[in-house]
């Protein structure tokens, strides 16, 4: 499972889900190495994001068809979310892009 932004998964303007999503665990903007990808098999976003796509609800969880630890040769413990009401029960705090410039290409 990986975390991403809900706007990467759902277009709130056109009210459409992404038709196909891949995850590239080894992606490096500055590298020409071939990409190692995983298919996203299912996605979850907070239900409130659908009616009010504000920044504090802009998170999504994606389940992958393979273990990211196998791709990057590391052991990563995984505990999947059991239901799609996860965000209604637990507060989530997000840091990083775009708040941290080191997450961007400049």
mmCIF file of N, CA and C in Angstrom:
data_model
loop_
_atom_site.group_PDB
_atom_site.id
_atom_site.type_symbol
_atom_site.label_atom_id
_atom_site.label_comp_id
_atom_site.label_asym_id
_atom_site.label_seq_id
_atom_site.Cartn_x
_atom_site.Cartn_y
_atom_site.Cartn_z
ATOM 1 N N UNK A 1 0.847 -1.174 0.000
ATOM 2 C CA UNK A 1 0.000 0.000 0.000
ATOM 3 C C UNK A 1 0.894 1.240 0.000
ATOM 4 N N UNK A 2 0.492 2.252 -0.727
ATOM 5 C CA UNK A 2 1.199 3.530 -0.746
ATOM 6 C C UNK A 2 0.206 4.658 -0.495
ATOM 7 N N UNK A 3 0.722 5.774 -0.020
ATOM 8 C CA UNK A 3 -0.086 6.979 0.163
ATOM 9 C C UNK A 3 0.257 7.964 -0.937
ATOM 10 N N UNK A 4 -0.745 8.669 -1.412
ATOM 11 C CA UNK A 4 -0.557 9.688 -2.444
ATOM 12 C C UNK A 4 -1.614 10.770 -2.215
ATOM 13 N N UNK A 5 -1.723 11.686 -3.123
ATOM 14 C CA UNK A 5 -2.754 12.722 -3.065
ATOM 15 C C UNK A 5 -4.020 12.225 -3.759
ATOM 16 N N UNK A 6 -5.161 12.578 -3.194
ATOM 17 C CA UNK A 6 -6.435 12.176 -3.797
ATOM 18 C C UNK A 6 -6.577 12.750 -5.202
ATOM 19 N N UNK A 7 -6.028 13.963 -5.435
ATOM 20 C CA UNK A 7 -6.184 14.564 -6.764
ATOM 21 C C UNK A 7 -5.409 13.794 -7.835
ATOM 22 N N UNK A 8 -4.492 12.910 -7.432
ATOM 23 C CA UNK A 8 -3.826 12.031 -8.401
ATOM 24 C C UNK A 8 -4.730 10.875 -8.820
ATOM 25 N N UNK A 9 -5.774 10.647 -8.067
ATOM 26 C CA UNK A 9 -6.654 9.501 -8.295
ATOM 27 C C UNK A 9 -8.043 9.894 -8.780
ATOM 28 N N UNK A 10 -8.495 11.088 -8.402
ATOM 29 C CA UNK A 10 -9.861 11.502 -8.714
ATOM 30 C C UNK A 10 -9.870 12.940 -9.211
ATOM 31 N N UNK A 11 -10.468 13.164 -10.363
ATOM 32 C CA UNK A 11 -10.602 14.507 -10.937
ATOM 33 C C UNK A 11 -11.908 15.109 -10.424
ATOM 34 N N UNK A 12 -11.797 16.013 -9.441
ATOM 35 C CA UNK A 12 -12.997 16.578 -8.813
ATOM 36 C C UNK A 12 -13.740 17.552 -9.725
ATOM 37 N N UNK A 13 -13.105 18.043 -10.774
ATOM 38 C CA UNK A 13 -13.776 18.933 -11.719
ATOM 39 C C UNK A 13 -14.697 18.146 -12.653
ATOM 40 N N UNK A 14 -14.187 17.027 -13.177
ATOM 41 C CA UNK A 14 -14.970 16.202 -14.098
ATOM 42 C C UNK A 14 -15.671 15.032 -13.404
ATOM 43 N N UNK A 15 -15.392 14.854 -12.101
ATOM 44 C CA UNK A 15 -15.993 13.777 -11.309
ATOM 45 C C UNK A 15 -15.684 12.401 -11.902
ATOM 46 N N UNK A 16 -14.388 12.191 -12.186
ATOM 47 C CA UNK A 16 -13.946 10.925 -12.767
ATOM 48 C C UNK A 16 -12.745 10.380 -12.013
ATOM 49 N N UNK A 17 -12.720 9.060 -11.837
ATOM 50 C CA UNK A 17 -11.557 8.382 -11.278
ATOM 51 C C UNK A 17 -10.523 8.168 -12.372
ATOM 52 N N UNK A 18 -9.276 8.101 -12.002
ATOM 53 C CA UNK A 18 -8.225 7.751 -12.961
ATOM 54 C C UNK A 18 -8.522 6.362 -13.503
ATOM 55 N N UNK A 19 -8.344 6.193 -14.798
ATOM 56 C CA UNK A 19 -8.655 4.923 -15.435
ATOM 57 C C UNK A 19 -7.575 3.876 -15.189
ATOM 58 N N UNK A 20 -6.335 4.319 -15.034
ATOM 59 C CA UNK A 20 -5.229 3.391 -14.844
ATOM 60 C C UNK A 20 -4.134 4.113 -14.060
ATOM 61 N N UNK A 21 -3.613 3.460 -13.027
ATOM 62 C CA UNK A 21 -2.590 4.079 -12.191
ATOM 63 C C UNK A 21 -1.448 3.090 -12.007
ATOM 64 N N UNK A 22 -0.226 3.558 -12.236
ATOM 65 C CA UNK A 22 0.980 2.775 -11.979
ATOM 66 C C UNK A 22 1.812 3.489 -10.930
ATOM 67 N N UNK A 23 2.604 2.746 -10.189
ATOM 68 C CA UNK A 23 3.510 3.303 -9.194
ATOM 69 C C UNK A 23 4.926 2.892 -9.567
ATOM 70 N N UNK A 24 5.824 3.863 -9.616
ATOM 71 C CA UNK A 24 7.226 3.608 -9.960
ATOM 72 C C UNK A 24 8.087 3.835 -8.720
ATOM 73 N N UNK A 25 8.385 2.763 -8.000
ATOM 74 C CA UNK A 25 9.120 2.866 -6.732
ATOM 75 C C UNK A 25 10.542 3.370 -6.925
ATOM 76 N N UNK A 26 11.118 3.170 -8.078
ATOM 77 C CA UNK A 26 12.516 3.549 -8.309
ATOM 78 C C UNK A 26 12.647 4.778 -9.203
ATOM 79 N N UNK A 27 11.581 5.535 -9.360
ATOM 80 C CA UNK A 27 11.605 6.684 -10.260
ATOM 81 C C UNK A 27 12.628 7.721 -9.812
ATOM 82 N N UNK A 28 13.423 8.171 -10.766
ATOM 83 C CA UNK A 28 14.407 9.224 -10.534
ATOM 84 C C UNK A 28 14.363 10.150 -11.746
ATOM 85 N N UNK A 29 13.927 11.357 -11.537
ATOM 86 C CA UNK A 29 13.767 12.335 -12.616
ATOM 87 C C UNK A 29 15.043 12.491 -13.442
ATOM 88 N N UNK A 30 16.193 12.372 -12.799
ATOM 89 C CA UNK A 30 17.471 12.626 -13.457
ATOM 90 C C UNK A 30 18.111 11.372 -14.046
ATOM 91 N N UNK A 31 17.443 10.238 -13.960
ATOM 92 C CA UNK A 31 18.020 8.980 -14.431
ATOM 93 C C UNK A 31 17.336 8.499 -15.704
ATOM 94 N N UNK A 32 18.111 7.832 -16.538
ATOM 95 C CA UNK A 32 17.571 7.207 -17.745
ATOM 96 C C UNK A 32 17.350 5.709 -17.563
ATOM 97 N N UNK A 33 17.526 5.214 -16.327
ATOM 98 C CA UNK A 33 17.325 3.791 -16.057
ATOM 99 C C UNK A 33 15.876 3.415 -16.339
ATOM 100 N N UNK A 34 15.642 2.169 -16.762
ATOM 101 C CA UNK A 34 14.260 1.739 -17.006
ATOM 102 C C UNK A 34 13.444 1.767 -15.720
ATOM 103 N N UNK A 35 12.167 2.092 -15.860
ATOM 104 C CA UNK A 35 11.275 2.167 -14.705
ATOM 105 C C UNK A 35 10.825 0.777 -14.281
ATOM 106 N N UNK A 36 10.753 0.583 -12.977
ATOM 107 C CA UNK A 36 10.181 -0.638 -12.411
ATOM 108 C C UNK A 36 8.828 -0.231 -11.836
ATOM 109 N N UNK A 37 7.776 -0.743 -12.414
ATOM 110 C CA UNK A 37 6.442 -0.275 -12.028
ATOM 111 C C UNK A 37 5.614 -1.358 -11.354
ATOM 112 N N UNK A 38 4.643 -0.912 -10.614
ATOM 113 C CA UNK A 38 3.611 -1.762 -10.017
ATOM 114 C C UNK A 38 2.267 -1.209 -10.443
ATOM 115 N N UNK A 39 1.315 -2.095 -10.636
ATOM 116 C CA UNK A 39 -0.049 -1.676 -10.961
ATOM 117 C C UNK A 39 -0.800 -1.402 -9.670
ATOM 118 N N UNK A 40 -1.566 -0.341 -9.667
ATOM 119 C CA UNK A 40 -2.451 -0.046 -8.545
ATOM 120 C C UNK A 40 -3.734 -0.831 -8.780
ATOM 121 N N UNK A 41 -4.106 -1.647 -7.803
ATOM 122 C CA UNK A 41 -5.282 -2.508 -7.961
ATOM 123 C C UNK A 41 -6.553 -1.907 -7.363
ATOM 124 N N UNK A 42 -6.412 -1.031 -6.359
ATOM 125 C CA UNK A 42 -7.563 -0.330 -5.800
ATOM 126 C C UNK A 42 -7.095 0.915 -5.072
ATOM 127 N N UNK A 43 -8.000 1.888 -4.959
ATOM 128 C CA UNK A 43 -7.672 3.171 -4.334
ATOM 129 C C UNK A 43 -8.779 3.569 -3.364
ATOM 130 N N UNK A 44 -8.370 4.284 -2.323
ATOM 131 C CA UNK A 44 -9.319 4.801 -1.343
ATOM 132 C C UNK A 44 -8.996 6.260 -1.051
ATOM 133 N N UNK A 45 -10.015 7.087 -1.024
ATOM 134 C CA UNK A 45 -9.864 8.492 -0.643
ATOM 135 C C UNK A 45 -10.953 8.814 0.374
ATOM 136 N N UNK A 46 -10.782 9.873 1.180
ATOM 137 C CA UNK A 46 -11.836 10.233 2.129
ATOM 138 C C UNK A 46 -13.125 10.591 1.382
ATOM 139 N N UNK A 47 -14.258 10.107 1.864
ATOM 140 C CA UNK A 47 -15.511 10.379 1.150
ATOM 141 C C UNK A 47 -15.824 11.870 1.094
ATOM 142 N N UNK A 48 -15.372 12.638 2.097
ATOM 143 C CA UNK A 48 -15.601 14.081 2.080
ATOM 144 C C UNK A 48 -14.859 14.787 0.950
ATOM 145 N N UNK A 49 -13.784 14.182 0.451
ATOM 146 C CA UNK A 49 -13.038 14.789 -0.653
ATOM 147 C C UNK A 49 -13.918 14.910 -1.901
ATOM 148 N N UNK A 50 -14.813 13.969 -2.089
ATOM 149 C CA UNK A 50 -15.674 13.979 -3.273
ATOM 150 C C UNK A 50 -16.564 15.214 -3.318
ATOM 151 N N UNK A 51 -17.032 15.678 -2.172
ATOM 152 C CA UNK A 51 -17.902 16.849 -2.146
ATOM 153 C C UNK A 51 -17.155 18.143 -1.830
ATOM 154 N N UNK A 52 -15.958 18.032 -1.244
ATOM 155 C CA UNK A 52 -15.196 19.211 -0.871
ATOM 156 C C UNK A 52 -13.700 18.916 -0.991
ATOM 157 N N UNK A 53 -13.149 19.000 -2.209
ATOM 158 C CA UNK A 53 -11.747 18.622 -2.435
ATOM 159 C C UNK A 53 -10.746 19.665 -1.935
ATOM 160 N N UNK A 54 -10.704 19.857 -0.618
ATOM 161 C CA UNK A 54 -9.769 20.811 -0.039
ATOM 162 C C UNK A 54 -8.471 20.117 0.333
ATOM 163 N N UNK A 55 -7.464 20.893 0.619
ATOM 164 C CA UNK A 55 -6.132 20.367 0.888
ATOM 165 C C UNK A 55 -6.106 19.384 2.053
ATOM 166 N N UNK A 56 -6.839 19.628 3.124
ATOM 167 C CA UNK A 56 -6.765 18.733 4.285
ATOM 168 C C UNK A 56 -7.460 17.394 4.061
ATOM 169 N N UNK A 57 -8.098 17.215 2.923
ATOM 170 C CA UNK A 57 -8.711 15.927 2.578
ATOM 171 C C UNK A 57 -8.040 15.297 1.356
ATOM 172 N N UNK A 58 -6.971 15.892 0.889
ATOM 173 C CA UNK A 58 -6.327 15.472 -0.351
ATOM 174 C C UNK A 58 -5.309 14.353 -0.109
ATOM 175 N N UNK A 59 -5.812 13.191 0.274
ATOM 176 C CA UNK A 59 -4.957 12.025 0.487
ATOM 177 C C UNK A 59 -5.660 10.794 -0.068
ATOM 178 N N UNK A 60 -4.879 9.871 -0.562
ATOM 179 C CA UNK A 60 -5.423 8.622 -1.056
ATOM 180 C C UNK A 60 -4.488 7.475 -0.722
ATOM 181 N N UNK A 61 -5.068 6.304 -0.545
ATOM 182 C CA UNK A 61 -4.297 5.090 -0.327
ATOM 183 C C UNK A 61 -4.486 4.175 -1.514
ATOM 184 N N UNK A 62 -3.403 3.580 -1.966
ATOM 185 C CA UNK A 62 -3.450 2.686 -3.121
ATOM 186 C C UNK A 62 -2.876 1.325 -2.745
ATOM 187 N N UNK A 63 -3.572 0.289 -3.136
ATOM 188 C CA UNK A 63 -3.068 -1.064 -2.979
ATOM 189 C C UNK A 63 -2.388 -1.462 -4.288
ATOM 190 N N UNK A 64 -1.230 -2.111 -4.171
ATOM 191 C CA UNK A 64 -0.430 -2.485 -5.328
ATOM 192 C C UNK A 64 -0.501 -3.977 -5.594
ATOM 193 N N UNK A 65 -0.145 -4.354 -6.812
ATOM 194 C CA UNK A 65 -0.159 -5.769 -7.180
ATOM 195 C C UNK A 65 1.097 -6.509 -6.720
ATOM 196 N N UNK A 66 2.057 -5.785 -6.159
ATOM 197 C CA UNK A 66 3.269 -6.427 -5.646
ATOM 198 C C UNK A 66 3.834 -5.614 -4.496
ATOM 199 N N UNK A 67 4.647 -6.240 -3.695
ATOM 200 C CA UNK A 67 5.229 -5.621 -2.521
ATOM 201 C C UNK A 67 6.350 -4.661 -2.923
ATOM 202 N N UNK A 68 6.258 -3.414 -2.502
ATOM 203 C CA UNK A 68 7.285 -2.419 -2.823
ATOM 204 C C UNK A 68 8.638 -2.850 -2.265
ATOM 205 N N UNK A 69 8.649 -3.518 -1.104
ATOM 206 C CA UNK A 69 9.899 -3.995 -0.530
ATOM 207 C C UNK A 69 10.635 -4.948 -1.450
ATOM 208 N N UNK A 70 9.903 -5.744 -2.225
ATOM 209 C CA UNK A 70 10.541 -6.641 -3.184
ATOM 210 C C UNK A 70 11.181 -5.857 -4.331
ATOM 211 N N UNK A 71 10.593 -4.735 -4.685
ATOM 212 C CA UNK A 71 11.106 -3.916 -5.788
ATOM 213 C C UNK A 71 12.397 -3.202 -5.388
ATOM 214 N N UNK A 72 12.402 -2.631 -4.189
ATOM 215 C CA UNK A 72 13.564 -1.844 -3.745
ATOM 216 C C UNK A 72 14.521 -2.671 -2.890
ATOM 217 N N UNK A 73 14.259 -3.979 -2.778
ATOM 218 C CA UNK A 73 15.109 -4.911 -2.034
ATOM 219 C C UNK A 73 15.221 -4.510 -0.567
ATOM 220 N N UNK A 74 14.070 -4.298 0.058
ATOM 221 C CA UNK A 74 14.030 -3.943 1.477
ATOM 222 C C UNK A 74 12.797 -4.571 2.104
ATOM 223 N N UNK A 75 12.856 -4.795 3.381
ATOM 224 C CA UNK A 75 11.717 -5.344 4.099
ATOM 225 C C UNK A 75 10.884 -4.190 4.652
ATOM 226 N N UNK A 76 9.656 -4.091 4.192
ATOM 227 C CA UNK A 76 8.766 -3.023 4.612
ATOM 228 C C UNK A 76 7.517 -3.659 5.211
ATOM 229 N N UNK A 77 7.287 -3.493 6.523
ATOM 230 C CA UNK A 77 6.072 -4.087 7.101
ATOM 231 C C UNK A 77 4.822 -3.389 6.567
ATOM 232 N N UNK A 78 3.812 -4.174 6.243
ATOM 233 C CA UNK A 78 2.586 -3.623 5.663
ATOM 234 C C UNK A 78 1.393 -4.053 6.515
ATOM 235 N N UNK A 79 0.546 -3.086 6.856
ATOM 236 C CA UNK A 79 -0.709 -3.378 7.544
ATOM 237 C C UNK A 79 -1.820 -2.670 6.769
ATOM 238 N N UNK A 80 -2.493 -3.381 5.887
ATOM 239 C CA UNK A 80 -3.524 -2.749 5.056
ATOM 240 C C UNK A 80 -4.698 -2.208 5.862
ATOM 241 N N UNK A 81 -5.313 -1.166 5.348
ATOM 242 C CA UNK A 81 -6.533 -0.617 5.931
ATOM 243 C C UNK A 81 -7.650 -1.616 5.664
ATOM 244 N N UNK A 82 -8.427 -1.926 6.706
ATOM 245 C CA UNK A 82 -9.450 -2.950 6.588
ATOM 246 C C UNK A 82 -10.746 -2.504 5.930
ATOM 247 N N UNK A 83 -11.022 -1.206 5.944
ATOM 248 C CA UNK A 83 -12.269 -0.736 5.342
ATOM 249 C C UNK A 83 -12.086 0.694 4.829
ATOM 250 N N UNK A 84 -13.044 1.155 4.066
ATOM 251 C CA UNK A 84 -12.909 2.476 3.448
ATOM 252 C C UNK A 84 -13.414 3.616 4.329
ATOM 253 N N UNK A 85 -13.640 3.369 5.615
ATOM 254 C CA UNK A 85 -13.989 4.444 6.547
ATOM 255 C C UNK A 85 -12.779 4.833 7.404
ATOM 256 N N UNK A 86 -11.597 4.373 7.013
ATOM 257 C CA UNK A 86 -10.361 4.636 7.754
ATOM 258 C C UNK A 86 -10.192 6.121 8.064
ATOM 259 N N UNK A 87 -10.371 6.986 7.065
ATOM 260 C CA UNK A 87 -10.131 8.416 7.238
ATOM 261 C C UNK A 87 -11.186 9.073 8.130
ATOM 262 N N UNK A 88 -12.340 8.456 8.270
ATOM 263 C CA UNK A 88 -13.373 8.988 9.149
ATOM 264 C C UNK A 88 -13.072 8.679 10.616
ATOM 265 N N UNK A 89 -12.272 7.647 10.867
ATOM 266 C CA UNK A 89 -11.973 7.212 12.230
ATOM 267 C C UNK A 89 -10.657 7.763 12.774
ATOM 268 N N UNK A 90 -9.678 7.976 11.903
ATOM 269 C CA UNK A 90 -8.335 8.315 12.360
ATOM 270 C C UNK A 90 -7.855 9.632 11.735
ATOM 271 N N UNK A 91 -7.315 10.524 12.559
ATOM 272 C CA UNK A 91 -6.745 11.758 11.982
ATOM 273 C C UNK A 91 -5.470 11.440 11.213
ATOM 274 N N UNK A 92 -5.280 12.104 10.100
ATOM 275 C CA UNK A 92 -4.096 11.898 9.268
ATOM 276 C C UNK A 92 -3.416 13.240 9.074
ATOM 277 N N UNK A 93 -2.110 13.270 9.269
ATOM 278 C CA UNK A 93 -1.348 14.495 9.058
ATOM 279 C C UNK A 93 -0.353 14.246 7.939
ATOM 280 N N UNK A 94 -0.260 15.171 7.004
ATOM 281 C CA UNK A 94 0.580 14.986 5.831
ATOM 282 C C UNK A 94 1.660 16.060 5.798
ATOM 283 N N UNK A 95 2.882 15.649 5.497
ATOM 284 C CA UNK A 95 3.982 16.593 5.301
ATOM 285 C C UNK A 95 4.651 16.258 3.978
ATOM 286 N N UNK A 96 5.373 17.212 3.437
ATOM 287 C CA UNK A 96 6.087 16.944 2.188
ATOM 288 C C UNK A 96 5.605 17.841 1.078
ATOM 289 N N UNK A 97 5.705 17.326 -0.139
ATOM 290 C CA UNK A 97 5.364 18.096 -1.327
ATOM 291 C C UNK A 97 3.946 18.625 -1.225
ATOM 292 N N UNK A 98 3.651 19.858 -1.559
ATOM 293 C CA UNK A 98 4.584 20.895 -2.005
ATOM 294 C C UNK A 98 5.182 21.723 -0.878
ATOM 295 N N UNK A 99 4.904 21.355 0.380
ATOM 296 C CA UNK A 99 5.383 22.160 1.500
ATOM 297 C C UNK A 99 6.896 22.178 1.598
ATOM 298 N N UNK A 100 7.552 21.072 1.258
ATOM 299 C CA UNK A 100 9.004 21.007 1.328
ATOM 300 C C UNK A 100 9.617 21.099 -0.046
ATOM 301 N N UNK A 101 10.447 22.101 -0.277
ATOM 302 C CA UNK A 101 11.003 22.312 -1.621
ATOM 303 C C UNK A 101 11.854 21.135 -2.075
ATOM 304 N N UNK A 102 12.417 20.368 -1.145
ATOM 305 C CA UNK A 102 13.265 19.236 -1.553
ATOM 306 C C UNK A 102 12.453 18.092 -2.159
ATOM 307 N N UNK A 103 11.110 18.152 -2.092
ATOM 308 C CA UNK A 103 10.275 17.155 -2.734
ATOM 309 C C UNK A 103 9.974 17.531 -4.186
ATOM 310 N N UNK A 104 10.338 18.723 -4.580
ATOM 311 C CA UNK A 104 10.101 19.203 -5.938
ATOM 312 C C UNK A 104 11.419 19.141 -6.705
ATOM 313 N N UNK A 105 11.364 19.451 -7.982
ATOM 314 C CA UNK A 105 12.584 19.416 -8.793
ATOM 315 C C UNK A 105 13.330 20.732 -8.734
ATOM 316 N N UNK A 106 13.063 21.588 -7.784
ATOM 317 C CA UNK A 106 13.771 22.840 -7.667
ATOM 318 C C UNK A 106 13.773 23.285 -6.253
#
